[in-house]
PDB file of C-alpha atoms and ligand atoms in Angstrom:
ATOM      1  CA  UNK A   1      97.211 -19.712  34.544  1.00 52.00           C
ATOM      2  CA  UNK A   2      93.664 -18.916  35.540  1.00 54.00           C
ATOM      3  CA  UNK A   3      91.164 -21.643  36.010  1.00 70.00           C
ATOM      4  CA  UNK A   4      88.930 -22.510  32.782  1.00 85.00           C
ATOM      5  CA  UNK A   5      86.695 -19.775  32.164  1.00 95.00           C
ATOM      6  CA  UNK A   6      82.815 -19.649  30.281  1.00 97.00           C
ATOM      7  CA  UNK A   7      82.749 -17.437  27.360  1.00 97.00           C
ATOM      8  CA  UNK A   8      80.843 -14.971  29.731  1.00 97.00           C
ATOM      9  CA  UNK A   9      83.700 -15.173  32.551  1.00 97.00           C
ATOM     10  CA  UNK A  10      86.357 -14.678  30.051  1.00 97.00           C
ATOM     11  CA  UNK A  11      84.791 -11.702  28.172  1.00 97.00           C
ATOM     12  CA  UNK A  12      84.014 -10.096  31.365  1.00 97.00           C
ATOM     13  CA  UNK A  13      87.785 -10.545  32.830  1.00 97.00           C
ATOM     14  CA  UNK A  14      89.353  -9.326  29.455  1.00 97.00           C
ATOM     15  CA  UNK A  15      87.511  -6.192  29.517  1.00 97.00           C
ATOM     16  CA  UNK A  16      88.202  -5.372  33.329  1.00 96.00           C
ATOM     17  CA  UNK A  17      91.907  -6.309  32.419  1.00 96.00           C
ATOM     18  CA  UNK A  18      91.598  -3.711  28.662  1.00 96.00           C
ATOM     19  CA  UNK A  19      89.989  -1.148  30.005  1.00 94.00           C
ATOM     20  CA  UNK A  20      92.878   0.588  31.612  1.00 89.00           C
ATOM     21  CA  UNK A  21      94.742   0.708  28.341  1.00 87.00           C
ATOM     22  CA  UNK A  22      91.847   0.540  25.732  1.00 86.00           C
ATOM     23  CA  UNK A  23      88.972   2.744  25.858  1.00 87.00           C
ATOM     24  CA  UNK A  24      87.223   0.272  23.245  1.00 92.00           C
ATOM     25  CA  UNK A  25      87.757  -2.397  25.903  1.00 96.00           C
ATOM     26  CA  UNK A  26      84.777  -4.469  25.722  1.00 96.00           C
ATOM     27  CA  UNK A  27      84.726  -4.469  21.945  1.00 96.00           C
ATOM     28  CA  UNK A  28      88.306  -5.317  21.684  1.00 97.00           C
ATOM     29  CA  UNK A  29      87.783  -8.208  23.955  1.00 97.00           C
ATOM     30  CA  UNK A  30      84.920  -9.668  21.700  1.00 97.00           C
ATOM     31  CA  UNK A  31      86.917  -9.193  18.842  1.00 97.00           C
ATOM     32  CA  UNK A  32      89.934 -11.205  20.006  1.00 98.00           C
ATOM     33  CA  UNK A  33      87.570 -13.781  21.448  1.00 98.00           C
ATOM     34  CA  UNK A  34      85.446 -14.591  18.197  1.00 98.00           C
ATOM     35  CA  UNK A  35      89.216 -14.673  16.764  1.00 98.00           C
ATOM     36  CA  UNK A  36      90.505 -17.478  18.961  1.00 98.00           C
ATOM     37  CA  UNK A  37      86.929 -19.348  18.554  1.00 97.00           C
ATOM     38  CA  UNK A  38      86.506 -18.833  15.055  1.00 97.00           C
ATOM     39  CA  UNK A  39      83.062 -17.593  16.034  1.00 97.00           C
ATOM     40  CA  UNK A  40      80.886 -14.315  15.143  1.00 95.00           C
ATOM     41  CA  UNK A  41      79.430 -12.024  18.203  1.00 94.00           C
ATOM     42  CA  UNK A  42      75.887 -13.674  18.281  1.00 96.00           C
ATOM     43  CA  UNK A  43      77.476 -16.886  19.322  1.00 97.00           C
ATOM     44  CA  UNK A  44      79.165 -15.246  22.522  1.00 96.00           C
ATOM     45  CA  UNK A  45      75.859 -14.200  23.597  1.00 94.00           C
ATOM     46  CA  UNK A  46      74.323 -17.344  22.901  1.00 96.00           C
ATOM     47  CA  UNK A  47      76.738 -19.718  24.472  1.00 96.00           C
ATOM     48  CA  UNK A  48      77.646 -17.597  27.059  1.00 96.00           C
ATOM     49  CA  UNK A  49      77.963 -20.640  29.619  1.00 96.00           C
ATOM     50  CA  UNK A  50      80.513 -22.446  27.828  1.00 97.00           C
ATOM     51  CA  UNK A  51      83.690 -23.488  28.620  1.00 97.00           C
ATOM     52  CA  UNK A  52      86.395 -22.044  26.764  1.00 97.00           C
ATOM     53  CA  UNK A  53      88.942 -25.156  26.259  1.00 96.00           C
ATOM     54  CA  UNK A  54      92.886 -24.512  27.628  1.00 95.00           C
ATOM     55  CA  UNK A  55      94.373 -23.760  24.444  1.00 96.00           C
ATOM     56  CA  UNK A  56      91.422 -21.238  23.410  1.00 97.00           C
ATOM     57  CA  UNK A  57      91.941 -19.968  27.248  1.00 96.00           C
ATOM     58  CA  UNK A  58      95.983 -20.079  26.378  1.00 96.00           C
ATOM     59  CA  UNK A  59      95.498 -18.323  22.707  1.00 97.00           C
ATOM     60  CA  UNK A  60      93.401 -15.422  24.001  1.00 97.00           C
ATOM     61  CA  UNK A  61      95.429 -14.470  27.118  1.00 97.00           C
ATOM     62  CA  UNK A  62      98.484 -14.049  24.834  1.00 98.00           C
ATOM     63  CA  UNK A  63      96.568 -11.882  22.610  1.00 98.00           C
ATOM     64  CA  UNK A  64      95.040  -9.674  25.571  1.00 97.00           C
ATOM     65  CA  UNK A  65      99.254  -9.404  26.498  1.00 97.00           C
ATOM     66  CA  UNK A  66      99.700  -8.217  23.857  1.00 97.00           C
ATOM     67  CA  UNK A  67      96.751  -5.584  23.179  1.00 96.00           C
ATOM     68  CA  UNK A  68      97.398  -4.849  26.765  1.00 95.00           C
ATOM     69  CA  UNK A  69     101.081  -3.828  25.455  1.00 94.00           C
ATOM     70  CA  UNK A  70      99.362  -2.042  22.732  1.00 94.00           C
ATOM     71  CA  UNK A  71      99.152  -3.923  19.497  1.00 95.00           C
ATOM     72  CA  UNK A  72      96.586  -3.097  17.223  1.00 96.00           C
ATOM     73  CA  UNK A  73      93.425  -4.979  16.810  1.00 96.00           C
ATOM     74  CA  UNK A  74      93.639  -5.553  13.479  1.00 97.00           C
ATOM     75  CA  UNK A  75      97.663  -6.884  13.754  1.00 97.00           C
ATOM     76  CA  UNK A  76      96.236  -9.597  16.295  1.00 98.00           C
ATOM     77  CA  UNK A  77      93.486 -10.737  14.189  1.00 98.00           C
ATOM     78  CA  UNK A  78      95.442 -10.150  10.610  1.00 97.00           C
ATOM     79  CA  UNK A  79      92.481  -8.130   9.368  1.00 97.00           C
ATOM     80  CA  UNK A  80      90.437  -4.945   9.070  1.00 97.00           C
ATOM     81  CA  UNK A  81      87.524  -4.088   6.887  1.00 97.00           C
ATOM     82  CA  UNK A  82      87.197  -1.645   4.413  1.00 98.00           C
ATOM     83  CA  UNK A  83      84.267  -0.829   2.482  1.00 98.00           C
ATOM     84  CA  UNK A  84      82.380  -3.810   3.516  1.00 97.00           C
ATOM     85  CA  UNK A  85      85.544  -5.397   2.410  1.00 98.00           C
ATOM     86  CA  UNK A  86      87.740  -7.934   4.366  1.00 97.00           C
ATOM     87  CA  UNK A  87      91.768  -7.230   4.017  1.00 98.00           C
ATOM     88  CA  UNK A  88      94.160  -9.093   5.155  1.00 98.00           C
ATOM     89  CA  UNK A  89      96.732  -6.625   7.086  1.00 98.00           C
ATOM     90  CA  UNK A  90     100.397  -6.559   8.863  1.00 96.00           C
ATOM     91  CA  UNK A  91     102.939  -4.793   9.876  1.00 95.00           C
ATOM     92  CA  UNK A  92     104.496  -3.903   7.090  1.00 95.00           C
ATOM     93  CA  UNK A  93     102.217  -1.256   5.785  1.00 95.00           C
ATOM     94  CA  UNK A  94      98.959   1.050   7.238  1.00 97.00           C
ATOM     95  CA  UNK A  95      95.973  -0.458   8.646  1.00 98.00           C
ATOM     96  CA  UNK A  96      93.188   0.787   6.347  1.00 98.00           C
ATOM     97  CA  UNK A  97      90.813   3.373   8.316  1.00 96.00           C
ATOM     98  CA  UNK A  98      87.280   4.283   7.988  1.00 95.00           C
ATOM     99  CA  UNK A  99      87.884   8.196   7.149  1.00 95.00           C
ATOM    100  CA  UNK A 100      89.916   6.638   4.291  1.00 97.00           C
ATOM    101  CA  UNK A 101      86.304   5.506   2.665  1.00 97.00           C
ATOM    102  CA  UNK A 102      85.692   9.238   1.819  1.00 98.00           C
ATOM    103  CA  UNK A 103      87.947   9.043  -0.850  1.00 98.00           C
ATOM    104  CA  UNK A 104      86.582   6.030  -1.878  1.00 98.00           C
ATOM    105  CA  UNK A 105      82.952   7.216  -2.135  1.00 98.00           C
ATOM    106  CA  UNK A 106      84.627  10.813  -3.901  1.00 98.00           C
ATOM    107  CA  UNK A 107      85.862   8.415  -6.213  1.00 98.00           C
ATOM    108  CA  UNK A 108      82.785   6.535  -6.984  1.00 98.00           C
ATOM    109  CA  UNK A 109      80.833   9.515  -7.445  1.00 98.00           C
ATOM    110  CA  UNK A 110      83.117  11.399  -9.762  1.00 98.00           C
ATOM    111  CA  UNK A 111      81.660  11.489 -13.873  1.00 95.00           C
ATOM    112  CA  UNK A 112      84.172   9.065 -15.290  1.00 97.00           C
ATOM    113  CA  UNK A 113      84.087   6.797 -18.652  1.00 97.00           C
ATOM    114  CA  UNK A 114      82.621   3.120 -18.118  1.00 97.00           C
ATOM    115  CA  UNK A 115      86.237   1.935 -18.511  1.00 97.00           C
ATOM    116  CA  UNK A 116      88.065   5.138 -16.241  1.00 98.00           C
ATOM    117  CA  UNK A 117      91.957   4.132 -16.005  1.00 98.00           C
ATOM    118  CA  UNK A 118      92.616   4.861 -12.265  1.00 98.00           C
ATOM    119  CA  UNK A 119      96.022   4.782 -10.630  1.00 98.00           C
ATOM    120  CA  UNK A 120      96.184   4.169  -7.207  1.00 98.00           C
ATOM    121  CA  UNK A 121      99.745   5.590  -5.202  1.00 98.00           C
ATOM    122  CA  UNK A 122     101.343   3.619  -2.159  1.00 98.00           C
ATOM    123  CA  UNK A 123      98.273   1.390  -2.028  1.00 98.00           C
ATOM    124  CA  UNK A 124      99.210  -0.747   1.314  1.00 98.00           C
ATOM    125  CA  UNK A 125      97.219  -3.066   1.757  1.00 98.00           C
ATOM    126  CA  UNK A 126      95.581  -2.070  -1.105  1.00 98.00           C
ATOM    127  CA  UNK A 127      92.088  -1.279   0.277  1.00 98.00           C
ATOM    128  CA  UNK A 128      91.762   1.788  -2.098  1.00 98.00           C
ATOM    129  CA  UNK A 129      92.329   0.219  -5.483  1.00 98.00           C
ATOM    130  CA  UNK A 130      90.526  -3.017  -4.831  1.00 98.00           C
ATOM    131  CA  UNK A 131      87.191  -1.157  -2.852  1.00 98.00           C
ATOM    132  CA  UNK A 132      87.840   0.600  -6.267  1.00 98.00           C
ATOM    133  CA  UNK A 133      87.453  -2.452  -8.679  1.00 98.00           C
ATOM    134  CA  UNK A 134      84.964  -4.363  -6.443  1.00 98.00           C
ATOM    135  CA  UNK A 135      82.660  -1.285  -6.869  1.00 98.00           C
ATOM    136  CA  UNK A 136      83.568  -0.627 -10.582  1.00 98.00           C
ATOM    137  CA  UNK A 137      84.935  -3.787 -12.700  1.00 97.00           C
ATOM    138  CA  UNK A 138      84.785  -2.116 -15.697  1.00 98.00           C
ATOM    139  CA  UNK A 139      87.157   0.237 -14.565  1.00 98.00           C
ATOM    140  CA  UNK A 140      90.578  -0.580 -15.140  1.00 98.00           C
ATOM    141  CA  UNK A 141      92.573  -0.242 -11.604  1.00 98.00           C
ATOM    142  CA  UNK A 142      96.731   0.290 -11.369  1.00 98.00           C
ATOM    143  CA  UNK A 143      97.622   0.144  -7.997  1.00 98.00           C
ATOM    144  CA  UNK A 144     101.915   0.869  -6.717  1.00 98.00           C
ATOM    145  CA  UNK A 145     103.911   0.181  -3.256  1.00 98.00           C
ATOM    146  CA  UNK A 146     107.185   0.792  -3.067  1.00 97.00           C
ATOM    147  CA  UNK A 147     107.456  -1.399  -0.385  1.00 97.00           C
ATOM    148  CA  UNK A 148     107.530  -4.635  -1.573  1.00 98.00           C
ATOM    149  CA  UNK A 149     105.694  -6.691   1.710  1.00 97.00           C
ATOM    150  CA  UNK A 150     103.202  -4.076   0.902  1.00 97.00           C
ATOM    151  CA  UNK A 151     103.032  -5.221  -2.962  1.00 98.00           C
ATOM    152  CA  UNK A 152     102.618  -8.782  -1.663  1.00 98.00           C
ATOM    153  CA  UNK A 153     100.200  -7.802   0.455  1.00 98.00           C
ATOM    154  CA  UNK A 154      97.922  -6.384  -1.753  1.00 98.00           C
ATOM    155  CA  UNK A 155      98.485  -8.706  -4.342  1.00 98.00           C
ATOM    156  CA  UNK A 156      97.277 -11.389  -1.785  1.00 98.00           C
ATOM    157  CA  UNK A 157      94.117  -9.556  -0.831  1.00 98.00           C
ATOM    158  CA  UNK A 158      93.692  -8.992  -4.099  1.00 98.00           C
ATOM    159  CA  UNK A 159      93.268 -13.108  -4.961  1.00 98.00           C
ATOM    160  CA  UNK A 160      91.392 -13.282  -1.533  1.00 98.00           C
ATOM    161  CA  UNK A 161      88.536 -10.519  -3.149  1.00 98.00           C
ATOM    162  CA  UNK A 162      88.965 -12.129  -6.677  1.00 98.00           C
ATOM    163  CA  UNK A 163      89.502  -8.972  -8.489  1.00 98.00           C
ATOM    164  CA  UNK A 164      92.187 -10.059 -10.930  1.00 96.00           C
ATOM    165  CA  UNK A 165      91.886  -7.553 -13.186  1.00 96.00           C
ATOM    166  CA  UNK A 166      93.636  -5.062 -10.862  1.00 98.00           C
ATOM    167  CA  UNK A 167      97.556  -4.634 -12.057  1.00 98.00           C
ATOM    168  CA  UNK A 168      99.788  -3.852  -8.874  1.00 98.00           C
ATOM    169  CA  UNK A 169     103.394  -3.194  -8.992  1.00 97.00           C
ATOM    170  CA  UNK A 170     106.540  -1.861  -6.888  1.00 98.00           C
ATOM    171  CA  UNK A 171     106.847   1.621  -8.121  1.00 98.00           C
ATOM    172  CA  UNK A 172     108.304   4.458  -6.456  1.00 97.00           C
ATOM    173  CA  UNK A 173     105.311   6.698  -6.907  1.00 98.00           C
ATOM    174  CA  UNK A 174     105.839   6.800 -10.364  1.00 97.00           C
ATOM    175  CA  UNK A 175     108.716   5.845 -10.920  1.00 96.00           C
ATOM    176  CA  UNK A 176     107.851   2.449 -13.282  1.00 96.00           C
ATOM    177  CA  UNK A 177     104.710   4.003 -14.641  1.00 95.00           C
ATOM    178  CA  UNK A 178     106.087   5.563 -17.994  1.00 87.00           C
ATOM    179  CA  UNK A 179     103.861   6.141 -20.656  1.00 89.00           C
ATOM    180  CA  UNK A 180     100.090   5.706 -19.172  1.00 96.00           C
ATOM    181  CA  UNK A 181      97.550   8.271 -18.706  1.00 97.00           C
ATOM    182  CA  UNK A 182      95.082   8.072 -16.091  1.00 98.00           C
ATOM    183  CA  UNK A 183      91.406   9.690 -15.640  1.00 98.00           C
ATOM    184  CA  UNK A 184      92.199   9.740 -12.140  1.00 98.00           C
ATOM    185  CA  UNK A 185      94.975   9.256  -9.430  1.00 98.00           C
ATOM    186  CA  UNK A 186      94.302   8.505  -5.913  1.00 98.00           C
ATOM    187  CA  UNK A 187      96.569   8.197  -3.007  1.00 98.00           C
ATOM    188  CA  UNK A 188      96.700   8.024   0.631  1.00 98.00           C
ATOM    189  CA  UNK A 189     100.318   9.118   0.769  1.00 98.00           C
ATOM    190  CA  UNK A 190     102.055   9.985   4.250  1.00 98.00           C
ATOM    191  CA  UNK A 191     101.307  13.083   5.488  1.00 98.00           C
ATOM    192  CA  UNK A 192     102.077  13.094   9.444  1.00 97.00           C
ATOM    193  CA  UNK A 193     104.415  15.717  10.577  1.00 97.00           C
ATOM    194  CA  UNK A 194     107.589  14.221  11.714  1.00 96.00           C
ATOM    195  CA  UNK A 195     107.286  15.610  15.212  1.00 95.00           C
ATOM    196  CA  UNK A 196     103.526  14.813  15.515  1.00 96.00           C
ATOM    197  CA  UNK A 197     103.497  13.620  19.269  1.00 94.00           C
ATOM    198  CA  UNK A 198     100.102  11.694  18.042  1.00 93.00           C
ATOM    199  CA  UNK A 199     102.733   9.056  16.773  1.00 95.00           C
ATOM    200  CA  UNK A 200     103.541   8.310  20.123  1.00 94.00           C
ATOM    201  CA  UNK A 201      99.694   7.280  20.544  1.00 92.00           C
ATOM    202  CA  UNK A 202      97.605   4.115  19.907  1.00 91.00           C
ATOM    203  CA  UNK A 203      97.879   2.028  16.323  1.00 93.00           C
ATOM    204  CA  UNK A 204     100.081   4.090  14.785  1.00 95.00           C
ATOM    205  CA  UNK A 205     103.360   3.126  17.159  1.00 96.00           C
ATOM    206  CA  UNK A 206     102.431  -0.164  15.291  1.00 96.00           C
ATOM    207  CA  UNK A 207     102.429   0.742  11.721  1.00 96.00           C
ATOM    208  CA  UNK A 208     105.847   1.881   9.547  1.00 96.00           C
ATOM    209  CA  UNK A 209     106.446   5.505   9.688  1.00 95.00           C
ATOM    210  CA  UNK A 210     107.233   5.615   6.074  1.00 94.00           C
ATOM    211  CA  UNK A 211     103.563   4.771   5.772  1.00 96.00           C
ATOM    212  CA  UNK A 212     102.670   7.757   8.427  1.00 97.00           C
ATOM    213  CA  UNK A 213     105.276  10.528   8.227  1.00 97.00           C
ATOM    214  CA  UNK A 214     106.809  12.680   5.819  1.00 97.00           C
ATOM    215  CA  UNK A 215     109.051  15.684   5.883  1.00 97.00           C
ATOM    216  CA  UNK A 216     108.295  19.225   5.258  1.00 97.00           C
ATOM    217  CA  UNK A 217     105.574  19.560   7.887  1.00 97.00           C
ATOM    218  CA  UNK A 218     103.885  16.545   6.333  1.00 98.00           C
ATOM    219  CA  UNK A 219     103.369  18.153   3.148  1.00 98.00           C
ATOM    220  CA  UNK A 220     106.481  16.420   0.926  1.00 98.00           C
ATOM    221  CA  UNK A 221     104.820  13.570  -1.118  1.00 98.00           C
ATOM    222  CA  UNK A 222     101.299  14.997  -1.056  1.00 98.00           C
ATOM    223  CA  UNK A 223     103.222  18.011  -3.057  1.00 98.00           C
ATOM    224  CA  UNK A 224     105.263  16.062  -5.138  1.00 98.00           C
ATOM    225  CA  UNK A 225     102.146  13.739  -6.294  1.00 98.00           C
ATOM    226  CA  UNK A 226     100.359  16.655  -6.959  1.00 98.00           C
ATOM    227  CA  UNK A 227     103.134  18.039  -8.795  1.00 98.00           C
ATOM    228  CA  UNK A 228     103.906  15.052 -11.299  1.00 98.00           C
ATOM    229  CA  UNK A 229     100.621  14.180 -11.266  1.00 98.00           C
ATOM    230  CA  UNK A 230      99.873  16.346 -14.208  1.00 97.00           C
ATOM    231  CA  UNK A 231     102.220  14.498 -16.535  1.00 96.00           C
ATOM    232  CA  UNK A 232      99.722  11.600 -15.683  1.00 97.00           C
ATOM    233  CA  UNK A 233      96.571  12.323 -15.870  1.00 97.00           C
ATOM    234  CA  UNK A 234      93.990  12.603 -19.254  1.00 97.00           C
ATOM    235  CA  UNK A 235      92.917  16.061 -19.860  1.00 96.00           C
ATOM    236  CA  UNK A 236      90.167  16.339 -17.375  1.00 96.00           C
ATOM    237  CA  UNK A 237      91.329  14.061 -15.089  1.00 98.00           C
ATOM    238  CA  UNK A 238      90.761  14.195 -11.910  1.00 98.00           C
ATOM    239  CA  UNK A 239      93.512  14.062  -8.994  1.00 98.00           C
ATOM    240  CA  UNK A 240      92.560  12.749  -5.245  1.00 98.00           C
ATOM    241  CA  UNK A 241      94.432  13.116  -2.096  1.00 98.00           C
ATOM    242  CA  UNK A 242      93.602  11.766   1.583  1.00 98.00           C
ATOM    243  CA  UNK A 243      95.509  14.336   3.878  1.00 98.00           C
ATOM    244  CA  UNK A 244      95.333  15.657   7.549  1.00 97.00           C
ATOM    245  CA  UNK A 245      92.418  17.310   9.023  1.00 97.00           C
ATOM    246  CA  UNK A 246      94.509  20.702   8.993  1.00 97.00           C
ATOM    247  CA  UNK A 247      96.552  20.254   6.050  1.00 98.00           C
ATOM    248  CA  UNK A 248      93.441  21.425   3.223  1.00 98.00           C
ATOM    249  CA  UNK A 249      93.809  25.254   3.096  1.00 98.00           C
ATOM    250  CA  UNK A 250      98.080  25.124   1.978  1.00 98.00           C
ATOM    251  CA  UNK A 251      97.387  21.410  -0.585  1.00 98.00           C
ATOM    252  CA  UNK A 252      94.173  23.417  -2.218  1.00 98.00           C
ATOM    253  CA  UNK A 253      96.746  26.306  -2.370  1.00 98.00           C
ATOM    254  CA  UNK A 254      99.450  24.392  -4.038  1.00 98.00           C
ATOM    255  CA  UNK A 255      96.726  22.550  -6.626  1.00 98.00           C
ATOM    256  CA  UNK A 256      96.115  25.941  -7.576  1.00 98.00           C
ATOM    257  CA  UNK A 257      99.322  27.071  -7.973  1.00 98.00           C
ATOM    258  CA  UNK A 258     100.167  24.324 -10.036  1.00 98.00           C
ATOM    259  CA  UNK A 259      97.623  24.786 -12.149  1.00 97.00           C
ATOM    260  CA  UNK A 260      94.938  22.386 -11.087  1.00 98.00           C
ATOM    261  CA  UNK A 261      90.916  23.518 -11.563  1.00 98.00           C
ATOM    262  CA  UNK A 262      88.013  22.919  -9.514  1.00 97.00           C
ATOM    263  CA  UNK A 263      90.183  22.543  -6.549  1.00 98.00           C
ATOM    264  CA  UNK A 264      87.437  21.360  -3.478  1.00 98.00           C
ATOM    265  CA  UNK A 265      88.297  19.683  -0.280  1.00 98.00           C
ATOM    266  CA  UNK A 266      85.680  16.703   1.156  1.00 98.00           C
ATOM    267  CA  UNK A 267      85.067  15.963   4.973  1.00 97.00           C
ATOM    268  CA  UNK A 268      85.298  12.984   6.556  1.00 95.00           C
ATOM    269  CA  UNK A 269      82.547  11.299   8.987  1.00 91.00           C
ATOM    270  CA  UNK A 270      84.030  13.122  11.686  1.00 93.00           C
ATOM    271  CA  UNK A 271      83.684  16.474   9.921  1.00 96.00           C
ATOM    272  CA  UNK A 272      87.338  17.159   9.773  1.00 97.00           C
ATOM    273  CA  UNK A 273      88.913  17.911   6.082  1.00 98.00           C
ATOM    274  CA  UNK A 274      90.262  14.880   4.577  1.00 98.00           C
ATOM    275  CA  UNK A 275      90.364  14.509   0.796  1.00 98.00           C
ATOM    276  CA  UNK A 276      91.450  17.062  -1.963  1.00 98.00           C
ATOM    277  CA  UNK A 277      90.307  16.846  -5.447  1.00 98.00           C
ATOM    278  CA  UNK A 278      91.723  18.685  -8.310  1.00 98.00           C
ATOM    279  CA  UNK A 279      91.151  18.210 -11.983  1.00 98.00           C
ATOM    280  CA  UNK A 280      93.812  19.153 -14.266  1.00 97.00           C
ATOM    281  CA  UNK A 281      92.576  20.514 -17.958  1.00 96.00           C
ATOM    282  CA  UNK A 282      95.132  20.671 -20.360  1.00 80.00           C
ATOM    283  CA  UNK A 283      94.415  23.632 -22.456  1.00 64.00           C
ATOM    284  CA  UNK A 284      97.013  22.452 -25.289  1.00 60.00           C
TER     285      UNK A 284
HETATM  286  N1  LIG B 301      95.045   9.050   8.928  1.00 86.19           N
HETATM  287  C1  LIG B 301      96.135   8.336   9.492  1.00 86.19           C
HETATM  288  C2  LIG B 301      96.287   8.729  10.956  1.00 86.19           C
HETATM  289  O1  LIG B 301      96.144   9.851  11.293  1.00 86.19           O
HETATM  290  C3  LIG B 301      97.426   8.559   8.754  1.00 86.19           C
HETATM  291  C4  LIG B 301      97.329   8.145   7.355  1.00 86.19           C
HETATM  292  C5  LIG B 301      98.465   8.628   6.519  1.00 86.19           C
HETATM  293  O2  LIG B 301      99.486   9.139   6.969  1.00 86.19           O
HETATM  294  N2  LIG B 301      98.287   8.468   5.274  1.00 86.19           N
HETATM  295  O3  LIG B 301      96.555   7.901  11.784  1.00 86.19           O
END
């Protein structure tokens, strides 16, 4: 065991120890240190002399084990935000990600009624839905897993945001939604190729494939969403996919094809493709 450490000392060793593995090394290391001290980042810098007592010393070398064995930040700490939003998150499900607040913003800016019914496909942790209903409370937000640690999840984040008015359920896709029409569906389904050797990389040996990876070149639920999808939505409702940053030309295809309208894909920050929408107007 190393000899007690200042704040200073122990931020300094952690990132000379990260930065092998990590390239966000110094960042990481402030991030598992305001963990252990229940601290924010201003009070590293301003107490930079202190002593860090054994069991803080104890708690953050295990964590920098196991970040040094690759763990995700936001598994150690048992959160992420998203959207200015706290969630709590595990292992059980994805770890919410910024380019995932494209959609979110798509959403919000779409022309829906004050009271839009919104659906909200293999929610996770449930960042969508409830960024969603924090934004709009009028709007009346269904959010599905079929995971069940993934419902619970969710459905704990959602009493830690206080947005009760959100209904989440297990469901299959849609497989116990019968009868309900939605102005629009969103979904961050799993689109990673099987053989993606990017799996092999980072956060994502952490997180459940069936959260990452689906067959058919990636393309299988994104498809079948899109597909039943239009037994789901209000005429003029509006359909909204997160997919891969090479995946927009053959979904915008298959929208088409399946007789979607107004078929445009958004970028994300990083100006890759990243979200689909589609509106489907029923001409009956
Ligand atoms: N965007 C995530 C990644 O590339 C994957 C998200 C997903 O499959 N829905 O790591």
């Amino acid at each position: 065991m190393q000899a007690i450490e200042t704040i200073q000392q122990a931020l300094r060793r952690a990132c000379l120890l990260l930065s092998d593995s990590s390239d966000s090394a110094a960042l990481d290391s402030e991030i598992l240190l305001q963990f252990v001290l229940a601290k924010n980042r201003t009070y590293l810098f301003t107490w930079g002399d202190k002593s860090l007592t054994s069991s803080e010393a104890l708690k953050f070398q295990q964590l920098l084990e196991l970040r040094l064995q690759g763990h995700p930040i936001a598994h150690l700490i048992g959160e992420r935000e998203f959207f200015s939003l706290p969630f709590k998150v595990n292992a059980t499900t994805l770890i919410p990600r910024p380019d995932t607040e494209v959609l979110v913003e798509t959403a919000l800016a779409l022309a829906l009624p004050a009271n839009a019914k919104v659906l909200d496909l293999g929610t996770g942790t449930g960042a969508i839905a409830l960024s969603l209903a924090h934004e709009q409370p009028q709007w009346q937000v269904s959010a599905v897993d079929k995971v069940a640690a993934a419902v619970a999840l969710a459905r704990e984040n959602q009493q830690m945001l206080g947005l009760n008015q959100v209904v989440i359920c297990q469901s299959d896709w849609f497989s116990a939604i019968s009868g309900q029409h939605f102005d629009l569906i969103v979904s961050n389904p799993p689109y990673i190729d099987e053989e993606d050797h990017h799996l092999n990389q980072g956060d994502v040996r952490f997180e459940p494939l069936s959260a990452l990876t689906a067959p058919d070149n990636g393309y299988r639920d994104l498809f079948h969403i899109a597909d039943l999808s239009r037994q789901y939505l209000l005429n003029d409702g509006y359909l909204l996919m997160e997919h891969g940053f090479e995946q927009g030309a053959i979904l915008r295809q298959q929208l088409k094809d399946l007789g979607y309208q107004a078929v445009r894909t958004i970028k994300d920050y990083g100006d890759n493709e990243r979200c689909t929408l589609a509106q489907w107007v029923n001409c009956d």
